[in-house]
């Protein structure tokens, strides 16, 4: 059980693991057979993110290992999971789910073992040719179990009391993820998603920092975003994904070839947010140039219209890749149109007054995944509004001449 | 302390860590300790002594109690009946425990992870006849475990050889032998719906 099950060979075909969460799929993608970590301080919505993944991920089997979390939290999960329904079949989600539960008050070796029990079960289903997602909540508690055992054995404590082999154990665990050709000749995969609970939200502690070196997708949850009611509270500055290049091909084939370009541009605009927000805090919005004020509006568009996603809204809880791209496209189109109009001399106040900005932010919850036509309709309507402004100001310009 | 006087017994109890005297234990091996038959795992060896980390609380355990080695490391039962299940860290089925004992699991109780009484409809893989050669990981047949998932019954890792017999479509429990394989060493292995 502590040894991996055999397979024929590794398979490097790439297919993204679609979770229907915009911040995950579009901005920090994960592939089937990939390794991801979700570090987040207490109360940043770790469990919610993992439940959304368990619920919507396009995998055949989901294994949820509740490792060393508090009993009442696990009871929550044990209560809620059987009530969830699989969006694809409409039947109980439990039919494709397996729970391994170990609370923090259970004996420590059982907790250390639970991760291996989970991953062995995952390998068993992988060998049958299924795509398996295993969620381990949380690897920090597991590392604490290692520490407790090591302490009893009198092994040398290293960083923060963790044993010296912490990094290699973590690496060995994540190494069991992957997409393989099975012995029977089929193909199956294990995607490992480990939650990390850094004490005090400090990402430099040993478990988080070692995990960060091992995984290729890192969904950093932020307390500030969660406090600001920005859910899922995935921080777009701290997070990263090493699968962007490989996923861009899939997106180009199945959704739109401009995906990688748009994603990069949106992240570029978002990265200016912090700096601009600091200036606004110091001297107020009046000190910004019209272009900067428009950028700030663009940031709000992306945050509200794309990044934030309500798990409780039936239209928004799962977002198809097509809708994800359409929303991203729409926000960028509005942003670009605004930049053009500003160059023509349209006052920024005029732009900020436009009611379509607020409508665009609510698009995600207005139209469902099947209503792509209506989304396109909105895009046309927005275009004509901008066209009207453009004509108006072009004529002003002529009149002045 | 007279270590040699009483072999196969508990020497020292220190929280969840128990020192036992049992010369042939390997690290990682499973042991049953005491009259309650508490389960544990050997994590270190010093000469004749072995350090055992227990999966269950060790209150009231004392030196001198008997120890039995099980001869295998911690294993997982793999077979139909896993999906929808809720297990703890050593694969004890928590729903069944809750039904029998309430919210807390008493010590020394052993319930197999997979339900032995449930019958599954086993369908052999099409085209698979006795006399065929099978390798580890090959698909023997399948069981429709839930509506969405067909549970494929695999030849366990480490087993390969000639298929002597495979049963036709039938309703069986996980303990039933569904196939027999003659290995290259000439032994006959019975394959069930589950393996470890």
Coordinates of C-alpha atoms in Angstrom, one line a residue:
Chain A
X1 CA 0.0 0.0 0.0
X2 CA 2.9 2.3 0.6
X3 CA 4.3 1.1 -2.7
X4 CA 2.8 2.4 -6.0
X5 CA 0.9 -0.1 -8.1
X6 CA 2.6 -1.0 -11.4
X7 CA 1.6 0.5 -14.8
X8 CA 3.0 0.0 -18.3
X9 CA 4.3 3.5 -19.0
X10 CA 3.8 7.1 -18.4
X11 CA 1.6 8.9 -20.9
X12 CA 2.2 12.5 -21.6
X13 CA -1.0 13.3 -23.5
X14 CA -2.5 16.5 -22.2
X15 CA -6.1 17.1 -21.4
X16 CA -7.1 19.8 -18.9
X17 CA -9.1 18.9 -15.9
X18 CA -12.1 21.0 -16.2
X19 CA -13.6 22.1 -13.0
X20 CA -16.0 24.8 -14.3
X21 CA -14.3 27.3 -12.1
X22 CA -13.2 30.3 -14.1
X23 CA -10.2 31.3 -12.0
X24 CA -9.0 27.7 -12.0
X25 CA -9.7 26.6 -15.6
X26 CA -8.9 29.8 -17.4
X27 CA -6.2 31.4 -15.3
X28 CA -4.4 28.6 -13.5
X29 CA -5.3 25.3 -15.3
X30 CA -4.6 21.8 -14.1
X31 CA -4.3 18.8 -16.4
X32 CA -5.6 15.2 -15.8
X33 CA -2.7 13.5 -14.1
X34 CA -1.4 16.8 -12.7
X35 CA -0.4 17.8 -9.3
X36 CA -1.9 20.8 -7.5
X37 CA -1.8 22.4 -4.1
X38 CA -4.4 24.6 -2.5
X39 CA -2.8 26.4 0.4
X40 CA -4.9 28.7 2.3
X41 CA -5.2 30.1 5.8
X42 CA -8.1 29.3 8.0
X43 CA -11.4 30.6 6.7
X44 CA -10.2 31.4 3.1
X45 CA -12.6 28.9 1.6
X46 CA -10.4 25.9 1.1
X47 CA -13.1 23.4 1.7
X48 CA -15.5 25.2 -0.6
X49 CA -12.9 25.2 -3.4
X50 CA -12.3 21.5 -2.9
X51 CA -16.0 20.7 -2.8
X52 CA -16.5 22.5 -6.0
X53 CA -13.7 20.5 -7.6
X54 CA -15.1 17.3 -6.2
X55 CA -18.5 18.2 -7.5
X56 CA -17.8 19.5 -11.0
X57 CA -14.4 18.1 -12.1
X58 CA -14.8 16.1 -15.3
X59 CA -13.3 13.0 -13.7
X60 CA -14.8 9.5 -13.4
X61 CA -14.0 8.9 -9.7
X62 CA -13.4 11.4 -6.9
X63 CA -11.6 10.3 -3.8
X64 CA -11.7 12.7 -0.9
X65 CA -9.3 12.1 1.9
X66 CA -10.1 14.1 5.0
X67 CA -6.9 13.8 6.8
X68 CA -6.6 15.2 10.3
X69 CA -9.1 17.9 10.0
X70 CA -11.3 18.6 13.0
X71 CA -14.2 16.2 13.5
X72 CA -17.0 18.7 13.1
X73 CA -15.6 19.9 9.7
X74 CA -15.5 16.3 8.5
X75 CA -19.0 15.7 9.7
X76 CA -20.0 18.6 7.6
X77 CA -18.4 17.0 4.6
X78 CA -19.8 13.6 5.4
X79 CA -23.3 15.2 5.7
X80 CA -23.1 17.3 2.6
X81 CA -21.5 15.0 0.1
X82 CA -24.2 12.4 0.0
X83 CA -26.7 15.2 -0.7
X84 CA -24.8 16.6 -3.7
X85 CA -26.0 15.5 -7.1
X86 CA -23.8 14.8 -10.0
X87 CA -24.5 17.5 -12.6
X88 CA -23.9 15.1 -15.5
X89 CA -26.0 12.2 -14.5
X90 CA -28.4 13.9 -12.0
X91 CA -27.7 11.1 -9.5
X92 CA -26.1 11.1 -6.1
X93 CA -22.5 12.3 -6.3
X94 CA -21.6 9.5 -3.9
X95 CA -21.9 7.0 -6.7
X96 CA -18.6 8.2 -8.0
X97 CA -17.1 9.3 -4.7
X98 CA -15.2 7.6 -2.0
X99 CA -14.4 9.2 1.3
X100 CA -11.5 8.4 3.6
X101 CA -12.1 10.2 6.8
X102 CA -9.6 10.6 9.6
X103 CA -10.1 13.3 12.2
X104 CA -7.4 15.0 14.3
X105 CA -8.3 13.0 17.4
X106 CA -7.8 9.6 15.8
X107 CA -4.5 7.8 16.4
X108 CA -1.7 9.3 14.5
X109 CA -0.5 6.4 12.4
X110 CA -3.9 5.9 11.0
X111 CA -3.8 9.5 9.9
X112 CA -0.4 9.0 8.3
X113 CA -1.7 5.8 6.6
X114 CA -4.9 7.5 5.3
X115 CA -3.1 9.3 2.5
X116 CA -1.7 6.1 1.3
X117 CA -5.0 4.3 1.6
X118 CA -6.5 7.1 -0.6
X119 CA -3.8 7.0 -3.2
X120 CA -3.8 3.2 -3.4
X121 CA -7.5 3.3 -4.0
X122 CA -6.9 5.9 -6.7
X123 CA -4.3 3.8 -8.4
X124 CA -6.7 0.8 -8.4
X125 CA -9.3 2.8 -10.3
X126 CA -6.7 4.3 -12.5
X127 CA -5.6 0.7 -13.5
X128 CA -9.2 0.1 -14.5
X129 CA -8.9 2.9 -17.0
X130 CA -10.6 5.7 -15.2
X131 CA -9.7 9.3 -14.6
X132 CA -9.4 9.8 -10.9
X133 CA -9.2 13.0 -8.8
X134 CA -7.9 12.6 -5.3
X135 CA -8.3 15.5 -2.9
X136 CA -6.2 15.4 0.2
X137 CA -7.4 17.7 2.9
X138 CA -4.9 18.5 4.3
X139 CA -1.3 17.5 3.7
X140 CA -0.3 19.8 6.6
X141 CA -2.1 17.5 9.1
X142 CA -0.5 14.6 7.5
X143 CA 3.0 16.2 7.8
X144 CA 2.1 16.8 11.5
X145 CA 1.4 13.1 11.8
X146 CA 4.8 12.3 10.4
X147 CA 6.3 14.7 12.9
X148 CA 4.6 13.1 15.8
X149 CA 5.8 9.6 14.8
X150 CA 9.3 10.9 14.2
X151 CA 9.3 12.6 17.5
X152 CA 8.3 9.4 19.3
X153 CA 11.1 7.6 17.5
X154 CA 13.6 10.1 18.6
X155 CA 14.5 11.1 15.1
X156 CA 16.3 14.4 14.6
X157 CA 13.8 17.3 14.3
X158 CA 14.7 19.7 11.5
X159 CA 12.6 22.7 10.3
X160 CA 9.9 23.5 12.8
X161 CA 10.3 20.0 14.2
X162 CA 9.4 18.2 11.0
X163 CA 11.6 15.2 10.2
X164 CA 14.4 15.5 7.7
X165 CA 12.5 13.3 5.2
X166 CA 9.5 15.6 5.0
X167 CA 10.3 16.9 1.5
X168 CA 11.1 13.5 0.1
X169 CA 7.9 12.0 1.6
X170 CA 5.8 14.8 0.1
X171 CA 7.5 14.4 -3.3
X172 CA 7.0 10.6 -3.2
X173 CA 3.3 11.2 -2.5
X174 CA 2.8 13.7 -5.4
X175 CA 4.9 11.4 -7.7
X176 CA 2.0 8.9 -7.6
X177 CA -0.1 11.4 -9.7
X178 CA 0.1 11.0 -13.4
X179 CA -1.5 9.8 -16.6
X180 CA -0.5 6.3 -17.5
X181 CA -0.9 3.5 -20.0
X182 CA -2.3 0.7 -17.7
X183 CA -1.1 -2.9 -17.8
X184 CA -4.4 -3.8 -19.5
X185 CA -3.6 -1.3 -22.3
X186 CA -6.1 1.4 -21.4
X187 CA -5.3 4.8 -20.2
X188 CA -6.1 6.2 -16.8
X189 CA -4.9 9.1 -14.7
X190 CA -4.7 10.3 -11.1
X191 CA -4.8 14.0 -10.4
X192 CA -3.7 14.9 -6.9
X193 CA -4.9 18.0 -5.2
X194 CA -3.5 18.6 -1.8
X195 CA -4.8 21.2 0.5
X196 CA -2.2 22.9 2.7
X197 CA -3.1 24.7 5.9
X198 CA -0.2 26.9 6.7
X199 CA -0.3 28.1 10.4
X200 CA -1.2 31.8 10.4
X201 CA -1.3 31.9 6.6
X202 CA 2.5 31.9 6.4
X203 CA 3.4 30.4 3.0
X204 CA 7.1 30.2 4.0
X205 CA 6.6 27.4 6.5
X206 CA 8.1 24.0 5.5
X207 CA 5.1 22.1 4.3
X208 CA 3.9 24.9 2.0
X209 CA 7.4 25.7 0.7
X210 CA 8.3 22.1 -0.1
X211 CA 4.9 21.5 -1.7
X212 CA 5.4 24.6 -3.8
X213 CA 8.5 23.1 -5.3
X214 CA 6.8 19.8 -6.1
X215 CA 3.4 20.8 -7.6
X216 CA 2.9 22.4 -11.0
X217 CA -0.3 24.2 -10.2
X218 CA -0.6 26.3 -7.1
X219 CA -3.9 27.9 -6.1
X220 CA -3.0 30.2 -3.3
X221 CA -6.0 31.3 -1.3
X222 CA -6.0 34.7 0.3
X223 CA -7.5 35.8 3.5
X224 CA -7.8 39.4 2.2
X225 CA -9.8 38.3 -0.8
X226 CA -12.1 36.1 1.3
X227 CA -12.6 39.0 3.8
X228 CA -13.6 41.2 0.8
X229 CA -16.1 38.5 -0.1
X230 CA -14.2 37.7 -3.3
X231 CA -14.9 34.0 -3.8
X232 CA -13.2 31.8 -4.8
X233 CA -10.4 33.6 -3.0
X234 CA -7.7 32.5 -5.3
X235 CA -4.9 35.1 -5.4
X236 CA -3.9 35.8 -9.0
X237 CA -0.5 37.1 -8.0
X238 CA 0.7 34.2 -5.7
X239 CA -0.9 31.4 -7.8
X240 CA 0.8 29.8 -10.7
X241 CA 0.3 27.0 -13.2
X242 CA 3.0 25.2 -15.1
X243 CA 0.4 23.7 -17.5
X244 CA -0.6 26.9 -19.3
X245 CA 1.5 26.2 -22.4
X246 CA 0.3 22.6 -22.7
X247 CA -3.3 23.5 -22.1
X248 CA -3.3 26.3 -24.6
X249 CA -3.3 23.8 -27.4
X250 CA -6.4 22.1 -26.0
X251 CA -8.2 25.5 -25.7
X252 CA -7.1 26.4 -29.2
X253 CA -8.6 23.2 -30.6
X254 CA -11.8 23.1 -28.5
X255 CA -12.6 26.6 -27.7
X256 CA -10.7 29.5 -29.2
X257 CA -7.1 30.0 -30.4
X258 CA -6.8 33.3 -28.7
X259 CA -7.2 31.8 -25.2
X260 CA -3.5 32.0 -24.1
X261 CA -3.1 35.6 -25.4
X262 CA -6.3 36.8 -23.7
X263 CA -5.4 35.1 -20.5
X264 CA -2.0 36.8 -20.4
X265 CA -3.5 40.2 -21.2
X266 CA -6.2 39.9 -18.5
X267 CA -3.6 38.9 -15.9
X268 CA -1.5 41.9 -17.1
X269 CA -4.4 44.3 -16.4
X270 CA -5.1 42.6 -13.1
X271 CA -1.5 43.0 -12.0
X272 CA -1.8 46.7 -12.2
X273 CA -4.7 46.7 -9.8
X274 CA -2.7 46.7 -6.6
X275 CA -0.5 49.6 -7.6
X276 CA -3.5 51.7 -8.7
X277 CA -5.4 50.9 -5.6
X278 CA -2.5 52.1 -3.5
X279 CA -2.5 55.5 -5.3
X280 CA -6.2 55.8 -4.9
X281 CA -5.8 55.1 -1.1
X282 CA -3.2 57.8 -0.8
X283 CA -4.5 60.7 -3.0
X284 CA -8.0 59.6 -4.1
X285 CA -9.2 58.6 -7.6
X286 CA -9.1 62.2 -8.9
X287 CA -5.3 62.0 -9.1
X288 CA -5.4 59.2 -11.6
X289 CA -5.2 59.9 -15.3
X290 CA -8.3 59.0 -17.3
X291 CA -6.5 55.9 -18.7
X292 CA -5.6 54.8 -15.2
X293 CA -9.2 55.2 -14.0
X294 CA -10.3 53.2 -17.0
X295 CA -7.8 50.5 -16.1
X296 CA -9.2 50.4 -12.6
X297 CA -12.6 49.9 -14.1
X298 CA -11.2 47.1 -16.2
X299 CA -9.8 45.4 -13.1
X300 CA -13.3 45.6 -11.5
X301 CA -14.8 44.1 -14.7
X302 CA -12.4 41.2 -14.5
X303 CA -12.8 40.7 -10.8
X304 CA -16.6 40.8 -10.8
X305 CA -17.3 39.5 -14.2
X306 CA -14.8 36.7 -14.5
X307 CA -12.9 35.8 -11.4
X308 CA -15.6 35.9 -8.8
X309 CA -17.9 32.9 -9.0
X310 CA -20.8 32.0 -6.8
X311 CA -21.0 28.3 -5.8
X312 CA -24.6 28.8 -4.8
X313 CA -25.9 30.4 -8.0
X314 CA -27.2 27.5 -10.2
X315 CA -26.3 29.4 -13.4
X316 CA -22.9 30.3 -12.2
X317 CA -21.7 27.4 -10.1
X318 CA -20.4 25.5 -13.1
X319 CA -19.1 27.5 -16.1
X320 CA -18.5 25.7 -19.3
X321 CA -15.2 26.4 -21.1
X322 CA -17.1 28.1 -23.9
X323 CA -18.8 30.5 -21.5
X324 CA -15.5 31.1 -19.7
X325 CA -13.9 32.2 -22.8
X326 CA -17.0 34.3 -23.9
X327 CA -16.9 36.2 -20.6
X328 CA -13.2 36.8 -20.8
X329 CA -13.6 37.9 -24.4
X330 CA -16.5 40.3 -23.5
X331 CA -14.6 42.0 -20.7
X332 CA -11.5 42.5 -22.8
X333 CA -13.7 43.8 -25.7
X334 CA -15.2 46.4 -23.3
X335 CA -11.8 47.3 -22.0
X336 CA -10.4 47.8 -25.5
X337 CA -13.3 49.8 -26.7
X338 CA -12.9 52.1 -23.7
X339 CA -9.2 52.6 -24.3
X340 CA -10.0 53.6 -27.9
X341 CA -12.7 56.0 -27.0
X342 CA -10.5 57.6 -24.4
X343 CA -8.0 58.2 -27.2
X344 CA -10.7 59.9 -29.2
X345 CA -11.3 62.3 -26.3
X346 CA -14.3 60.8 -24.7
X347 CA -14.3 61.8 -21.0
X348 CA -13.8 58.8 -18.7
X349 CA -16.9 59.9 -16.6
X350 CA -19.0 59.3 -19.7
X351 CA -17.7 55.8 -20.0
X352 CA -18.1 54.9 -16.3
X353 CA -21.7 56.0 -16.5
X354 CA -22.6 53.4 -19.1
X355 CA -25.1 50.9 -17.7
X356 CA -23.6 48.1 -19.7
X357 CA -20.6 47.9 -17.4
X358 CA -22.8 46.7 -14.5
X359 CA -24.7 44.4 -16.9
X360 CA -21.4 42.9 -18.0
X361 CA -20.4 42.2 -14.5
X362 CA -23.6 40.3 -14.0
X363 CA -23.5 38.3 -17.2
X364 CA -22.1 35.3 -15.5
X365 CA -25.3 34.8 -13.5
X366 CA -27.7 36.1 -16.1
X367 CA -27.0 33.6 -18.8
X368 CA -26.5 29.9 -18.3
X369 CA -24.0 27.6 -20.2
X370 CA -26.6 26.9 -22.9
X371 CA -27.3 30.6 -23.6
X372 CA -24.3 31.4 -25.6
X373 CA -26.6 33.1 -28.2
X374 CA -27.8 35.6 -25.7
X375 CA -24.2 36.3 -24.6
X376 CA -23.3 37.0 -28.2
X377 CA -26.4 39.3 -28.4
X378 CA -25.1 41.2 -25.4
X379 CA -21.7 41.6 -27.2
X380 CA -23.5 43.0 -30.3
X381 CA -25.5 45.4 -28.1
X382 CA -22.3 46.6 -26.3
X383 CA -20.6 47.1 -29.6
X384 CA -23.4 49.3 -31.0
X385 CA -23.3 51.4 -27.8
X386 CA -19.6 52.0 -28.2
X387 CA -20.2 52.7 -31.9
X388 CA -22.7 55.4 -31.0
X389 CA -20.3 57.1 -28.7
X390 CA -17.5 56.8 -31.2
X391 CA -19.7 58.5 -33.9
X392 CA -20.8 61.2 -31.6
X393 CA -17.3 62.2 -30.6
X394 CA -15.9 61.8 -34.1
X395 CA -18.6 64.4 -35.2
X396 CA -17.7 66.6 -32.2
X397 CA -14.2 66.5 -33.4
X398 CA -15.2 67.5 -36.9
X399 CA -17.5 70.3 -35.7
X400 CA -14.7 71.8 -33.6
X401 CA -12.5 71.8 -36.7
Chain B
X1 CA 13.4 -7.2 32.9
X2 CA 13.6 -10.7 31.6
X3 CA 13.2 -10.3 27.9
X4 CA 14.0 -13.8 27.0
X5 CA 11.7 -15.5 29.4
X6 CA 8.6 -14.7 27.5
X7 CA 8.8 -14.3 23.7
X8 CA 6.0 -12.9 21.6
X9 CA 4.9 -10.4 24.2
X10 CA 4.5 -6.8 25.0
X11 CA 7.6 -5.3 26.8
X12 CA 6.8 -1.7 27.1
X13 CA 3.8 0.6 26.5
X14 CA 4.4 4.3 25.9
X15 CA 1.3 6.0 24.6
X16 CA 0.5 4.7 21.1
X17 CA 4.0 3.3 20.9
X18 CA 4.4 -0.3 22.1
X19 CA 7.7 -2.2 22.3
X20 CA 7.2 -5.9 21.7
X21 CA 9.5 -8.9 21.8
X22 CA 9.1 -10.8 18.5
X23 CA 12.3 -11.6 16.7
X24 CA 11.1 -12.3 13.1
X25 CA 9.0 -9.1 12.6
X26 CA 9.7 -6.9 9.6
X27 CA 9.3 -3.2 9.5
X28 CA 5.9 -2.3 8.1
X29 CA 4.4 -5.6 9.2
X30 CA 1.0 -5.6 10.8
X31 CA 0.6 -7.0 14.3
X32 CA -2.3 -7.8 16.7
X33 CA -1.6 -6.9 20.3
X34 CA -3.1 -8.0 23.6
X35 CA -6.3 -9.7 24.5
X36 CA -8.3 -7.0 22.6
X37 CA -6.3 -7.7 19.5
X38 CA -5.5 -4.1 18.8
X39 CA -4.0 -3.4 15.4
X40 CA -0.6 -1.8 14.9
X41 CA 2.3 -1.4 12.5
X42 CA 6.0 -2.1 13.1
X43 CA 7.9 1.1 12.5
X44 CA 11.4 0.3 13.9
X45 CA 13.4 -2.7 15.0
X46 CA 16.2 -2.9 17.6
X47 CA 17.7 -6.3 17.9
X48 CA 15.0 -8.7 19.2
X49 CA 12.6 -5.9 19.9
X50 CA 10.2 -4.2 17.6
X51 CA 8.6 -0.8 18.0
X52 CA 4.9 -0.9 17.1
X53 CA 2.8 2.2 16.4
X54 CA -0.8 1.4 17.3
X55 CA -3.8 2.4 15.2
X56 CA -6.0 2.3 18.3
X57 CA -5.7 3.7 21.8
X58 CA -3.6 1.6 24.1
X59 CA -5.1 2.3 27.5
X60 CA -5.1 -0.7 29.9
X61 CA -2.5 -2.5 27.8
X62 CA 0.3 -3.9 29.9
X63 CA 3.6 -5.7 29.5
X64 CA 3.3 -9.5 29.1
X65 CA 0.2 -9.4 26.8
X66 CA 0.5 -11.6 23.7
X67 CA 1.5 -10.3 20.3
X68 CA 0.6 -12.0 16.9
X69 CA 2.3 -11.1 13.7
X70 CA 0.1 -11.1 10.7
X71 CA 2.8 -11.5 8.1
X72 CA 1.8 -8.7 5.7
X73 CA 2.1 -4.9 5.6
X74 CA -0.9 -2.6 5.8
X75 CA -3.0 -3.4 2.8
X76 CA -6.2 -2.1 1.2
X77 CA -9.0 -4.3 0.0
X78 CA -9.7 -3.4 -3.6
X79 CA -12.9 -4.6 -5.1
X80 CA -16.6 -3.8 -5.8
X81 CA -18.3 -2.0 -3.0
X82 CA -15.8 0.8 -2.6
X83 CA -17.7 3.6 -4.3
X84 CA -19.9 5.6 -2.1
X85 CA -18.1 4.2 0.9
X86 CA -16.8 6.1 3.9
X87 CA -13.6 4.7 5.4
X88 CA -11.1 5.7 8.0
X89 CA -7.4 5.9 7.6
X90 CA -6.9 2.1 7.9
X91 CA -9.9 1.4 5.7
X92 CA -12.4 0.5 8.3
X93 CA -15.9 1.0 7.0
X94 CA -17.3 3.8 9.1
X95 CA -21.0 3.4 8.1
X96 CA -21.0 -0.3 9.2
X97 CA -19.3 0.6 12.4
X98 CA -21.8 3.4 13.1
X99 CA -24.6 0.9 12.5
X100 CA -23.2 -1.6 14.9
X101 CA -21.5 0.5 17.5
X102 CA -22.8 4.1 17.3
X103 CA -20.6 7.1 16.9
X104 CA -17.4 5.7 18.4
X105 CA -15.6 2.6 17.3
X106 CA -14.9 0.3 20.3
X107 CA -11.3 -1.1 20.4
X108 CA -10.4 -4.4 18.8
X109 CA -13.4 -4.6 16.5
X110 CA -12.7 -5.8 13.0
X111 CA -15.2 -5.5 10.2
X112 CA -13.9 -6.2 6.6
X113 CA -13.9 -3.0 4.4
X114 CA -15.9 -4.6 1.7
X115 CA -19.4 -6.0 2.4
X116 CA -19.2 -9.8 2.2
X117 CA -23.0 -10.3 2.0
X118 CA -23.7 -8.2 -1.0
X119 CA -24.0 -10.0 -4.3
X120 CA -22.6 -8.6 -7.5
X121 CA -23.4 -9.5 -11.1
X122 CA -20.0 -10.6 -12.5
X123 CA -19.7 -10.5 -16.3
X124 CA -16.5 -12.1 -17.7
X125 CA -14.6 -10.1 -20.3
X126 CA -15.8 -10.9 -23.8
X127 CA -13.5 -13.4 -25.6
X128 CA -11.7 -14.5 -22.4
X129 CA -11.5 -18.3 -22.4
X130 CA -9.7 -20.7 -20.2
X131 CA -6.3 -21.5 -21.7
X132 CA -5.7 -17.8 -22.4
X133 CA -2.6 -16.3 -21.0
X134 CA -3.2 -13.4 -18.6
X135 CA -0.9 -10.8 -17.1
X136 CA -1.1 -8.7 -14.1
X137 CA -3.5 -5.8 -14.6
X138 CA -5.5 -7.6 -17.3
X139 CA -9.2 -7.2 -17.2
X140 CA -11.0 -10.4 -16.2
X141 CA -14.5 -9.1 -16.3
X142 CA -16.6 -6.4 -14.8
X143 CA -19.3 -5.6 -12.3
X144 CA -21.7 -2.7 -12.8
X145 CA -21.0 -1.1 -9.4
X146 CA -23.1 2.1 -9.9
X147 CA -25.0 3.3 -12.9
X148 CA -22.1 5.3 -14.1
X149 CA -19.2 3.2 -13.2
X150 CA -18.4 -0.4 -14.4
X151 CA -16.0 -1.8 -11.9
X152 CA -13.4 -3.8 -13.8
X153 CA -12.0 -6.9 -12.1
X154 CA -8.3 -7.0 -12.7
X155 CA -5.7 -9.6 -12.3
X156 CA -3.8 -8.4 -9.2
X157 CA -0.2 -7.1 -9.5
X158 CA 2.4 -9.9 -9.4
X159 CA 0.1 -12.6 -10.8
X160 CA 0.4 -13.9 -14.4
X161 CA 0.1 -17.2 -16.2
X162 CA -2.5 -19.3 -17.9
X163 CA -6.1 -18.9 -17.2
X164 CA -7.4 -22.3 -16.0
X165 CA -11.0 -21.4 -15.4
X166 CA -13.3 -18.3 -15.4
X167 CA -16.9 -18.4 -14.2
X168 CA -19.8 -17.4 -16.6
X169 CA -22.1 -14.5 -15.8
X170 CA -23.3 -14.9 -12.3
X171 CA -24.3 -13.3 -9.0
X172 CA -21.5 -13.6 -6.6
X173 CA -20.1 -12.0 -3.4
X174 CA -16.6 -10.6 -3.2
X175 CA -15.2 -13.8 -1.6
X176 CA -16.3 -16.0 -4.5
X177 CA -13.5 -17.4 -6.7
X178 CA -14.2 -16.0 -10.2
X179 CA -11.1 -17.4 -11.9
X180 CA -8.1 -19.6 -11.4
X181 CA -4.7 -18.9 -12.9
X182 CA -1.8 -21.3 -13.2
X183 CA 1.3 -19.2 -12.7
X184 CA 4.7 -19.7 -14.4
X185 CA 5.9 -21.4 -11.3
X186 CA 3.2 -24.0 -11.6
X187 CA 1.1 -22.8 -8.6
X188 CA -2.6 -22.3 -9.0
X189 CA -3.9 -18.9 -7.8
X190 CA -7.5 -18.3 -7.0
X191 CA -8.7 -14.9 -8.0
X192 CA -11.7 -13.3 -6.3
X193 CA -13.6 -10.2 -7.0
X194 CA -11.3 -8.3 -4.6
X195 CA -7.6 -8.4 -4.0
X196 CA -5.3 -6.6 -1.6

